[in-house]
PDB file of N, CA and C in Angstrom:
ATOM      1  N   ASP A   1      31.698 -32.964  50.467  1.00  0.00           N
ATOM      2  CA  ASP A   1      30.969 -33.930  49.914  1.00  0.00           C
ATOM      3  C   ASP A   1      31.141 -35.242  50.651  1.00  0.00           C
ATOM      4  N   ARG A   2      30.102 -35.961  50.884  1.00  0.00           N
ATOM      5  CA  ARG A   2      30.198 -37.252  51.539  1.00  0.00           C
ATOM      6  C   ARG A   2      29.607 -38.208  50.516  1.00  0.00           C
ATOM      7  N   PRO A   3      30.090 -39.541  50.666  1.00  0.00           N
ATOM      8  CA  PRO A   3      29.242 -40.593  49.823  1.00  0.00           C
ATOM      9  C   PRO A   3      27.958 -40.844  50.172  1.00  0.00           C
ATOM     10  N   TRP A   4      27.240 -41.396  49.185  1.00  0.00           N
ATOM     11  CA  TRP A   4      25.834 -41.695  49.416  1.00  0.00           C
ATOM     12  C   TRP A   4      25.585 -42.558  50.575  1.00  0.00           C
ATOM     13  N   GLY A   5      24.847 -42.258  51.283  1.00  0.00           N
ATOM     14  CA  GLY A   5      24.551 -43.095  52.694  1.00  0.00           C
ATOM     15  C   GLY A   5      23.053 -43.407  52.622  1.00  0.00           C
ATOM     16  N   ALA A   6      22.541 -44.190  53.585  1.00  0.00           N
ATOM     17  CA  ALA A   6      21.293 -44.496  53.824  1.00  0.00           C
ATOM     18  C   ALA A   6      20.407 -43.254  54.017  1.00  0.00           C
ATOM     19  N   GLU A   7      21.033 -42.215  54.629  1.00  0.00           N
ATOM     20  CA  GLU A   7      20.198 -41.064  54.963  1.00  0.00           C
ATOM     21  C   GLU A   7      20.035 -40.218  53.829  1.00  0.00           C
ATOM     22  N   GLN A   8      20.745 -40.242  52.664  1.00  0.00           N
ATOM     23  CA  GLN A   8      20.625 -39.546  51.527  1.00  0.00           C
ATOM     24  C   GLN A   8      20.799 -40.322  50.245  1.00  0.00           C
ATOM     25  N   PRO A   9      19.683 -40.676  49.615  1.00  0.00           N
ATOM     26  CA  PRO A   9      19.775 -41.533  48.481  1.00  0.00           C
ATOM     27  C   PRO A   9      20.382 -40.758  47.167  1.00  0.00           C
ATOM     28  N   PRO A  10      20.807 -41.513  46.358  1.00  0.00           N
ATOM     29  CA  PRO A  10      21.352 -40.806  45.147  1.00  0.00           C
ATOM     30  C   PRO A  10      20.117 -40.249  44.366  1.00  0.00           C
ATOM     31  N   PRO A  11      20.345 -39.236  43.569  1.00  0.00           N
ATOM     32  CA  PRO A  11      19.352 -38.588  42.713  1.00  0.00           C
ATOM     33  C   PRO A  11      18.749 -39.563  41.792  1.00  0.00           C
ATOM     34  N   GLU A  12      17.681 -39.539  41.511  1.00  0.00           N
ATOM     35  CA  GLU A  12      16.945 -40.378  40.448  1.00  0.00           C
ATOM     36  C   GLU A  12      17.139 -39.724  39.188  1.00  0.00           C
ATOM     37  N   PRO A  13      17.478 -40.478  38.137  1.00  0.00           N
ATOM     38  CA  PRO A  13      17.603 -39.921  36.773  1.00  0.00           C
ATOM     39  C   PRO A  13      16.308 -39.695  36.269  1.00  0.00           C
ATOM     40  N   GLY A  14      16.187 -38.425  35.647  1.00  0.00           N
ATOM     41  CA  GLY A  14      14.859 -37.915  35.197  1.00  0.00           C
ATOM     42  C   GLY A  14      15.001 -38.211  33.596  1.00  0.00           C
ATOM     43  N   PRO A  15      13.666 -37.967  32.926  1.00  0.00           N
ATOM     44  CA  PRO A  15      13.725 -38.138  31.517  1.00  0.00           C
ATOM     45  C   PRO A  15      14.473 -37.316  30.724  1.00  0.00           C
ATOM     46  N   GLU A  16      14.843 -36.045  31.216  1.00  0.00           N
ATOM     47  CA  GLU A  16      15.695 -35.222  30.455  1.00  0.00           C
ATOM     48  C   GLU A  16      17.033 -35.214  30.994  1.00  0.00           C
ATOM     49  N   CYS A  17      18.061 -34.757  30.239  1.00  0.00           N
ATOM     50  CA  CYS A  17      19.388 -34.834  30.580  1.00  0.00           C
ATOM     51  C   CYS A  17      19.739 -33.468  31.305  1.00  0.00           C
ATOM     52  N   SER A  18      20.351 -33.411  32.382  1.00  0.00           N
ATOM     53  CA  SER A  18      20.660 -32.144  32.941  1.00  0.00           C
ATOM     54  C   SER A  18      22.207 -31.884  32.493  1.00  0.00           C
ATOM     55  N   CYS A  19      22.364 -31.359  31.338  1.00  0.00           N
ATOM     56  CA  CYS A  19      23.672 -31.009  30.705  1.00  0.00           C
ATOM     57  C   CYS A  19      24.162 -29.689  31.159  1.00  0.00           C
ATOM     58  N   PRO A  20      25.544 -29.561  31.333  1.00  0.00           N
ATOM     59  CA  PRO A  20      26.162 -28.215  31.772  1.00  0.00           C
ATOM     60  C   PRO A  20      25.645 -27.179  30.772  1.00  0.00           C
ATOM     61  N   GLU A  21      25.438 -27.406  29.641  1.00  0.00           N
ATOM     62  CA  GLU A  21      25.141 -26.516  28.553  1.00  0.00           C
ATOM     63  C   GLU A  21      23.735 -25.766  28.652  1.00  0.00           C
ATOM     64  N   GLU A  22      22.840 -26.670  29.363  1.00  0.00           N
ATOM     65  CA  GLU A  22      21.340 -26.264  29.428  1.00  0.00           C
ATOM     66  C   GLU A  22      21.198 -25.454  30.766  1.00  0.00           C
ATOM     67  N   PRO A  23      20.379 -24.338  30.510  1.00  0.00           N
ATOM     68  CA  PRO A  23      20.128 -23.441  31.522  1.00  0.00           C
ATOM     69  C   PRO A  23      19.607 -24.103  32.652  1.00  0.00           C
ATOM     70  N   GLY A  24      19.896 -24.034  33.989  1.00  0.00           N
ATOM     71  CA  GLY A  24      19.393 -24.816  34.948  1.00  0.00           C
ATOM     72  C   GLY A  24      20.110 -26.199  35.209  1.00  0.00           C
ATOM     73  N   GLY A  25      20.840 -26.711  34.304  1.00  0.00           N
ATOM     74  CA  GLY A  25      21.591 -27.952  34.399  1.00  0.00           C
ATOM     75  C   GLY A  25      22.542 -27.938  35.649  1.00  0.00           C
ATOM     76  N   ARG A  26      22.794 -29.116  36.189  1.00  0.00           N
ATOM     77  CA  ARG A  26      23.412 -29.117  37.411  1.00  0.00           C
ATOM     78  C   ARG A  26      24.732 -29.965  37.115  1.00  0.00           C
ATOM     79  N   GLY A  27      25.071 -29.932  35.908  1.00  0.00           N
ATOM     80  CA  GLY A  27      26.549 -30.644  35.529  1.00  0.00           C
ATOM     81  C   GLY A  27      26.378 -32.027  35.368  1.00  0.00           C
ATOM     82  N   GLY A  28      25.217 -32.745  35.336  1.00  0.00           N
ATOM     83  CA  GLY A  28      25.037 -34.164  35.393  1.00  0.00           C
ATOM     84  C   GLY A  28      25.517 -34.616  33.974  1.00  0.00           C
ATOM     85  N   ARG A  29      25.582 -36.023  33.898  1.00  0.00           N
ATOM     86  CA  ARG A  29      26.061 -36.724  32.607  1.00  0.00           C
ATOM     87  C   ARG A  29      25.026 -36.609  31.580  1.00  0.00           C
ATOM     88  N   ARG A  30      25.478 -36.477  30.347  1.00  0.00           N
ATOM     89  CA  ARG A  30      24.526 -36.585  29.105  1.00  0.00           C
ATOM     90  C   ARG A  30      24.046 -37.983  29.059  1.00  0.00           C
ATOM     91  N   LEU A  31      22.981 -38.076  28.352  1.00  0.00           N
ATOM     92  CA  LEU A  31      22.272 -39.464  28.164  1.00  0.00           C
ATOM     93  C   LEU A  31      23.107 -39.986  26.906  1.00  0.00           C
ATOM     94  N   ARG A  32      23.197 -41.264  26.645  1.00  0.00           N
ATOM     95  CA  ARG A  32      23.882 -41.835  25.656  1.00  0.00           C
ATOM     96  C   ARG A  32      23.230 -41.502  24.338  1.00  0.00           C
ATOM     97  N   THR A  33      23.987 -41.182  23.387  1.00  0.00           N
ATOM     98  CA  THR A  33      23.444 -40.868  22.092  1.00  0.00           C
ATOM     99  C   THR A  33      23.246 -42.131  21.291  1.00  0.00           C
ATOM    100  N   ALA A  34      22.160 -42.398  20.658  1.00  0.00           N
ATOM    101  CA  ALA A  34      21.742 -43.567  19.876  1.00  0.00           C
ATOM    102  C   ALA A  34      21.992 -42.933  18.375  1.00  0.00           C
ATOM    103  N   PHE A  35      23.004 -43.443  17.877  1.00  0.00           N
ATOM    104  CA  PHE A  35      23.395 -42.993  16.469  1.00  0.00           C
ATOM    105  C   PHE A  35      22.534 -43.960  15.470  1.00  0.00           C
ATOM    106  N   SER A  36      21.955 -43.192  14.500  1.00  0.00           N
ATOM    107  CA  SER A  36      21.362 -43.984  13.470  1.00  0.00           C
ATOM    108  C   SER A  36      22.313 -44.734  12.534  1.00  0.00           C
ATOM    109  N   ALA A  37      21.812 -45.741  11.849  1.00  0.00           N
ATOM    110  CA  ALA A  37      22.744 -46.478  10.870  1.00  0.00           C
ATOM    111  C   ALA A  37      23.389 -45.476   9.923  1.00  0.00           C
ATOM    112  N   GLU A  38      22.553 -44.611   9.441  1.00  0.00           N
ATOM    113  CA  GLU A  38      23.241 -43.638   8.340  1.00  0.00           C
ATOM    114  C   GLU A  38      24.365 -42.853   9.122  1.00  0.00           C
ATOM    115  N   GLN A  39      24.154 -42.326  10.213  1.00  0.00           N
ATOM    116  CA  GLN A  39      25.008 -41.630  10.925  1.00  0.00           C
ATOM    117  C   GLN A  39      26.342 -42.420  11.234  1.00  0.00           C
ATOM    118  N   LEU A  40      26.157 -43.576  11.648  1.00  0.00           N
ATOM    119  CA  LEU A  40      27.417 -44.552  11.963  1.00  0.00           C
ATOM    120  C   LEU A  40      28.045 -44.843  10.750  1.00  0.00           C
ATOM    121  N   SER A  41      27.381 -44.999   9.694  1.00  0.00           N
ATOM    122  CA  SER A  41      28.081 -45.180   8.250  1.00  0.00           C
ATOM    123  C   SER A  41      28.872 -43.939   7.907  1.00  0.00           C
ATOM    124  N   THR A  42      28.346 -42.682   8.042  1.00  0.00           N
ATOM    125  CA  THR A  42      29.019 -41.476   7.667  1.00  0.00           C
ATOM    126  C   THR A  42      30.244 -41.322   8.562  1.00  0.00           C
ATOM    127  N   LEU A  43      30.050 -41.565   9.899  1.00  0.00           N
ATOM    128  CA  LEU A  43      31.167 -41.409  10.817  1.00  0.00           C
ATOM    129  C   LEU A  43      32.276 -42.417  10.435  1.00  0.00           C
ATOM    130  N   GLU A  44      31.907 -43.662  10.201  1.00  0.00           N
ATOM    131  CA  GLU A  44      32.900 -44.596   9.863  1.00  0.00           C
ATOM    132  C   GLU A  44      33.771 -44.200   8.629  1.00  0.00           C
ATOM    133  N   SER A  45      32.916 -43.815   7.586  1.00  0.00           N
ATOM    134  CA  SER A  45      33.695 -43.500   6.489  1.00  0.00           C
ATOM    135  C   SER A  45      34.694 -42.267   6.418  1.00  0.00           C
ATOM    136  N   SER A  46      34.175 -41.361   7.437  1.00  0.00           N
ATOM    137  CA  SER A  46      34.965 -40.265   7.771  1.00  0.00           C
ATOM    138  C   SER A  46      36.291 -40.602   8.564  1.00  0.00           C
ATOM    139  N   PHE A  47      36.094 -41.609   9.486  1.00  0.00           N
ATOM    140  CA  PHE A  47      37.197 -42.105  10.203  1.00  0.00           C
ATOM    141  C   PHE A  47      38.069 -42.875   9.392  1.00  0.00           C
ATOM    142  N   GLN A  48      37.618 -43.510   8.279  1.00  0.00           N
ATOM    143  CA  GLN A  48      38.467 -44.262   7.382  1.00  0.00           C
ATOM    144  C   GLN A  48      39.510 -43.396   6.617  1.00  0.00           C
ATOM    145  N   ARG A  49      38.766 -42.125   6.348  1.00  0.00           N
ATOM    146  CA  ARG A  49      39.771 -41.166   5.627  1.00  0.00           C
ATOM    147  C   ARG A  49      40.756 -40.427   6.494  1.00  0.00           C
ATOM    148  N   GLN A  50      40.243 -40.075   7.578  1.00  0.00           N
ATOM    149  CA  GLN A  50      41.165 -39.522   8.577  1.00  0.00           C
ATOM    150  C   GLN A  50      40.767 -39.685   9.922  1.00  0.00           C
ATOM    151  N   ARG A  51      41.623 -40.156  10.942  1.00  0.00           N
ATOM    152  CA  ARG A  51      41.422 -40.460  12.248  1.00  0.00           C
ATOM    153  C   ARG A  51      41.265 -39.212  13.194  1.00  0.00           C
ATOM    154  N   TYR A  52      41.685 -38.147  12.787  1.00  0.00           N
ATOM    155  CA  TYR A  52      41.538 -36.920  13.581  1.00  0.00           C
ATOM    156  C   TYR A  52      40.896 -35.844  12.774  1.00  0.00           C
ATOM    157  N   LEU A  53      39.957 -35.254  13.206  1.00  0.00           N
ATOM    158  CA  LEU A  53      39.063 -34.073  12.568  1.00  0.00           C
ATOM    159  C   LEU A  53      39.565 -32.772  13.253  1.00  0.00           C
ATOM    160  N   GLY A  54      39.995 -31.735  12.340  1.00  0.00           N
ATOM    161  CA  GLY A  54      40.133 -30.381  12.673  1.00  0.00           C
ATOM    162  C   GLY A  54      38.748 -29.856  13.078  1.00  0.00           C
ATOM    163  N   ALA A  55      38.875 -28.581  13.707  1.00  0.00           N
ATOM    164  CA  ALA A  55      37.690 -27.953  13.962  1.00  0.00           C
ATOM    165  C   ALA A  55      36.725 -27.769  12.775  1.00  0.00           C
ATOM    166  N   ALA A  56      37.201 -27.283  11.710  1.00  0.00           N
ATOM    167  CA  ALA A  56      36.421 -26.955  10.507  1.00  0.00           C
ATOM    168  C   ALA A  56      35.776 -28.168  10.038  1.00  0.00           C
ATOM    169  N   GLU A  57      36.401 -29.239  10.000  1.00  0.00           N
ATOM    170  CA  GLU A  57      35.875 -30.582   9.400  1.00  0.00           C
ATOM    171  C   GLU A  57      34.692 -31.146  10.517  1.00  0.00           C
ATOM    172  N   ARG A  58      35.102 -30.862  11.733  1.00  0.00           N
ATOM    173  CA  ARG A  58      34.044 -31.365  12.847  1.00  0.00           C
ATOM    174  C   ARG A  58      32.915 -30.532  12.750  1.00  0.00           C
ATOM    175  N   ARG A  59      32.990 -29.270  12.563  1.00  0.00           N
ATOM    176  CA  ARG A  59      31.756 -28.191  12.421  1.00  0.00           C
ATOM    177  C   ARG A  59      30.999 -28.771  11.204  1.00  0.00           C
ATOM    178  N   LYS A  60      31.586 -28.862   9.963  1.00  0.00           N
ATOM    179  CA  LYS A  60      30.963 -29.248   8.701  1.00  0.00           C
ATOM    180  C   LYS A  60      30.260 -30.538   8.911  1.00  0.00           C
ATOM    181  N   LEU A  61      30.915 -31.723   9.569  1.00  0.00           N
ATOM    182  CA  LEU A  61      30.187 -33.014   9.784  1.00  0.00           C
ATOM    183  C   LEU A  61      29.075 -32.794  10.757  1.00  0.00           C
ATOM    184  N   ALA A  62      29.310 -32.156  11.691  1.00  0.00           N
ATOM    185  CA  ALA A  62      28.091 -31.972  12.751  1.00  0.00           C
ATOM    186  C   ALA A  62      26.860 -31.247  12.317  1.00  0.00           C
ATOM    187  N   GLY A  63      27.202 -30.329  11.403  1.00  0.00           N
ATOM    188  CA  GLY A  63      26.065 -29.578  10.718  1.00  0.00           C
ATOM    189  C   GLY A  63      25.320 -30.561   9.648  1.00  0.00           C
ATOM    190  N   ARG A  64      26.150 -31.219   8.948  1.00  0.00           N
ATOM    191  CA  ARG A  64      25.615 -32.097   8.043  1.00  0.00           C
ATOM    192  C   ARG A  64      24.818 -33.370   8.703  1.00  0.00           C
ATOM    193  N   MET A  65      25.210 -33.772   9.839  1.00  0.00           N
ATOM    194  CA  MET A  65      24.564 -35.111  10.460  1.00  0.00           C
ATOM    195  C   MET A  65      23.525 -34.666  11.496  1.00  0.00           C
ATOM    196  N   ARG A  66      23.480 -33.322  11.675  1.00  0.00           N
ATOM    197  CA  ARG A  66      22.414 -32.671  12.835  1.00  0.00           C
ATOM    198  C   ARG A  66      22.960 -33.234  14.249  1.00  0.00           C
ATOM    199  N   LEU A  67      24.170 -33.354  14.367  1.00  0.00           N
ATOM    200  CA  LEU A  67      24.621 -33.693  15.753  1.00  0.00           C
ATOM    201  C   LEU A  67      25.511 -32.554  16.272  1.00  0.00           C
ATOM    202  N   SER A  68      25.779 -32.562  17.614  1.00  0.00           N
ATOM    203  CA  SER A  68      26.546 -31.442  18.077  1.00  0.00           C
ATOM    204  C   SER A  68      28.225 -31.887  17.857  1.00  0.00           C
ATOM    205  N   GLU A  69      28.942 -30.785  17.855  1.00  0.00           N
ATOM    206  CA  GLU A  69      30.347 -30.981  17.656  1.00  0.00           C
ATOM    207  C   GLU A  69      31.048 -31.868  18.634  1.00  0.00           C
ATOM    208  N   VAL A  70      30.527 -31.851  19.896  1.00  0.00           N
ATOM    209  CA  VAL A  70      30.938 -32.563  20.992  1.00  0.00           C
ATOM    210  C   VAL A  70      30.659 -34.043  20.781  1.00  0.00           C
ATOM    211  N   GLN A  71      29.526 -34.246  20.247  1.00  0.00           N
ATOM    212  CA  GLN A  71      29.162 -35.699  19.941  1.00  0.00           C
ATOM    213  C   GLN A  71      30.065 -36.226  18.873  1.00  0.00           C
ATOM    214  N   ILE A  72      30.338 -35.406  17.864  1.00  0.00           N
ATOM    215  CA  ILE A  72      31.274 -35.863  16.847  1.00  0.00           C
ATOM    216  C   ILE A  72      32.692 -36.162  17.429  1.00  0.00           C
ATOM    217  N   LYS A  73      33.068 -35.141  18.172  1.00  0.00           N
ATOM    218  CA  LYS A  73      34.553 -35.271  18.733  1.00  0.00           C
ATOM    219  C   LYS A  73      34.552 -36.594  19.828  1.00  0.00           C
ATOM    220  N   THR A  74      33.534 -36.659  20.495  1.00  0.00           N
ATOM    221  CA  THR A  74      33.554 -37.863  21.446  1.00  0.00           C
ATOM    222  C   THR A  74      33.610 -39.261  20.658  1.00  0.00           C
ATOM    223  N   TRP A  75      32.606 -39.280  19.676  1.00  0.00           N
ATOM    224  CA  TRP A  75      32.755 -40.459  18.777  1.00  0.00           C
ATOM    225  C   TRP A  75      33.986 -40.785  18.214  1.00  0.00           C
ATOM    226  N   PHE A  76      34.715 -39.861  17.731  1.00  0.00           N
ATOM    227  CA  PHE A  76      36.130 -40.003  17.209  1.00  0.00           C
ATOM    228  C   PHE A  76      37.030 -40.350  18.239  1.00  0.00           C
ATOM    229  N   GLN A  77      36.981 -39.875  19.308  1.00  0.00           N
ATOM    230  CA  GLN A  77      37.762 -40.343  20.401  1.00  0.00           C
ATOM    231  C   GLN A  77      37.713 -41.714  20.798  1.00  0.00           C
ATOM    232  N   ASN A  78      36.325 -42.055  20.959  1.00  0.00           N
ATOM    233  CA  ASN A  78      36.049 -43.423  21.262  1.00  0.00           C
ATOM    234  C   ASN A  78      36.358 -44.470  20.176  1.00  0.00           C
ATOM    235  N   ARG A  79      36.161 -43.981  18.871  1.00  0.00           N
ATOM    236  CA  ARG A  79      36.630 -44.938  17.912  1.00  0.00           C
ATOM    237  C   ARG A  79      38.090 -45.086  17.765  1.00  0.00           C
ATOM    238  N   ARG A  80      38.844 -44.097  17.982  1.00  0.00           N
ATOM    239  CA  ARG A  80      40.288 -44.228  18.018  1.00  0.00           C
ATOM    240  C   ARG A  80      40.742 -45.222  19.348  1.00  0.00           C
ATOM    241  N   MET A  81      40.144 -45.125  20.420  1.00  0.00           N
ATOM    242  CA  MET A  81      40.378 -46.040  21.489  1.00  0.00           C
ATOM    243  C   MET A  81      40.034 -47.359  20.917  1.00  0.00           C
ATOM    244  N   LYS A  82      38.985 -47.616  20.389  1.00  0.00           N
ATOM    245  CA  LYS A  82      38.391 -49.037  19.841  1.00  0.00           C
ATOM    246  C   LYS A  82      39.385 -49.517  18.998  1.00  0.00           C
ATOM    247  N   LEU A  83      39.874 -48.799  18.021  1.00  0.00           N
ATOM    248  CA  LEU A  83      41.035 -49.244  17.099  1.00  0.00           C
ATOM    249  C   LEU A  83      42.236 -49.512  17.840  1.00  0.00           C
ATOM    250  N   LYS A  84      42.594 -48.786  18.807  1.00  0.00           N
ATOM    251  CA  LYS A  84      43.781 -49.163  19.708  1.00  0.00           C
ATOM    252  C   LYS A  84      43.779 -50.465  20.309  1.00  0.00           C
ATOM    253  N   ARG A  85      42.610 -50.617  20.954  1.00  0.00           N
ATOM    254  CA  ARG A  85      42.298 -52.003  21.563  1.00  0.00           C
ATOM    255  C   ARG A  85      42.205 -53.281  20.675  1.00  0.00           C
ATOM    256  N   GLN A  86      41.998 -52.989  19.458  1.00  0.00           N
ATOM    257  CA  GLN A  86      41.917 -54.058  18.508  1.00  0.00           C
ATOM    258  C   GLN A  86      43.404 -54.410  17.959  1.00  0.00           C
ATOM    259  N   LEU A  87      44.203 -53.388  18.095  1.00  0.00           N
ATOM    260  CA  LEU A  87      45.669 -53.583  17.555  1.00  0.00           C
ATOM    261  C   LEU A  87      46.463 -54.294  18.490  1.00  0.00           C
TER     262      LEU A  87
END
């Protein structure tokens, strides 16, 4: 692979996300998830109870909130890092 040059422009981002999970996806990055106020409230209250979720708790929370387990896991990782920076 070579860096993007004048003869080869970077790919334009499309309206859909080319996620590795999707058939035909090329391993691109996911679009940023915009959490609703209700989802954020639920995530924050779960985080206040416990900073680390096990697989069962993550599955249950993902099902209840209609988010993927990866989104829940990533939110908790990011929230722990935010807490670490604040301390």
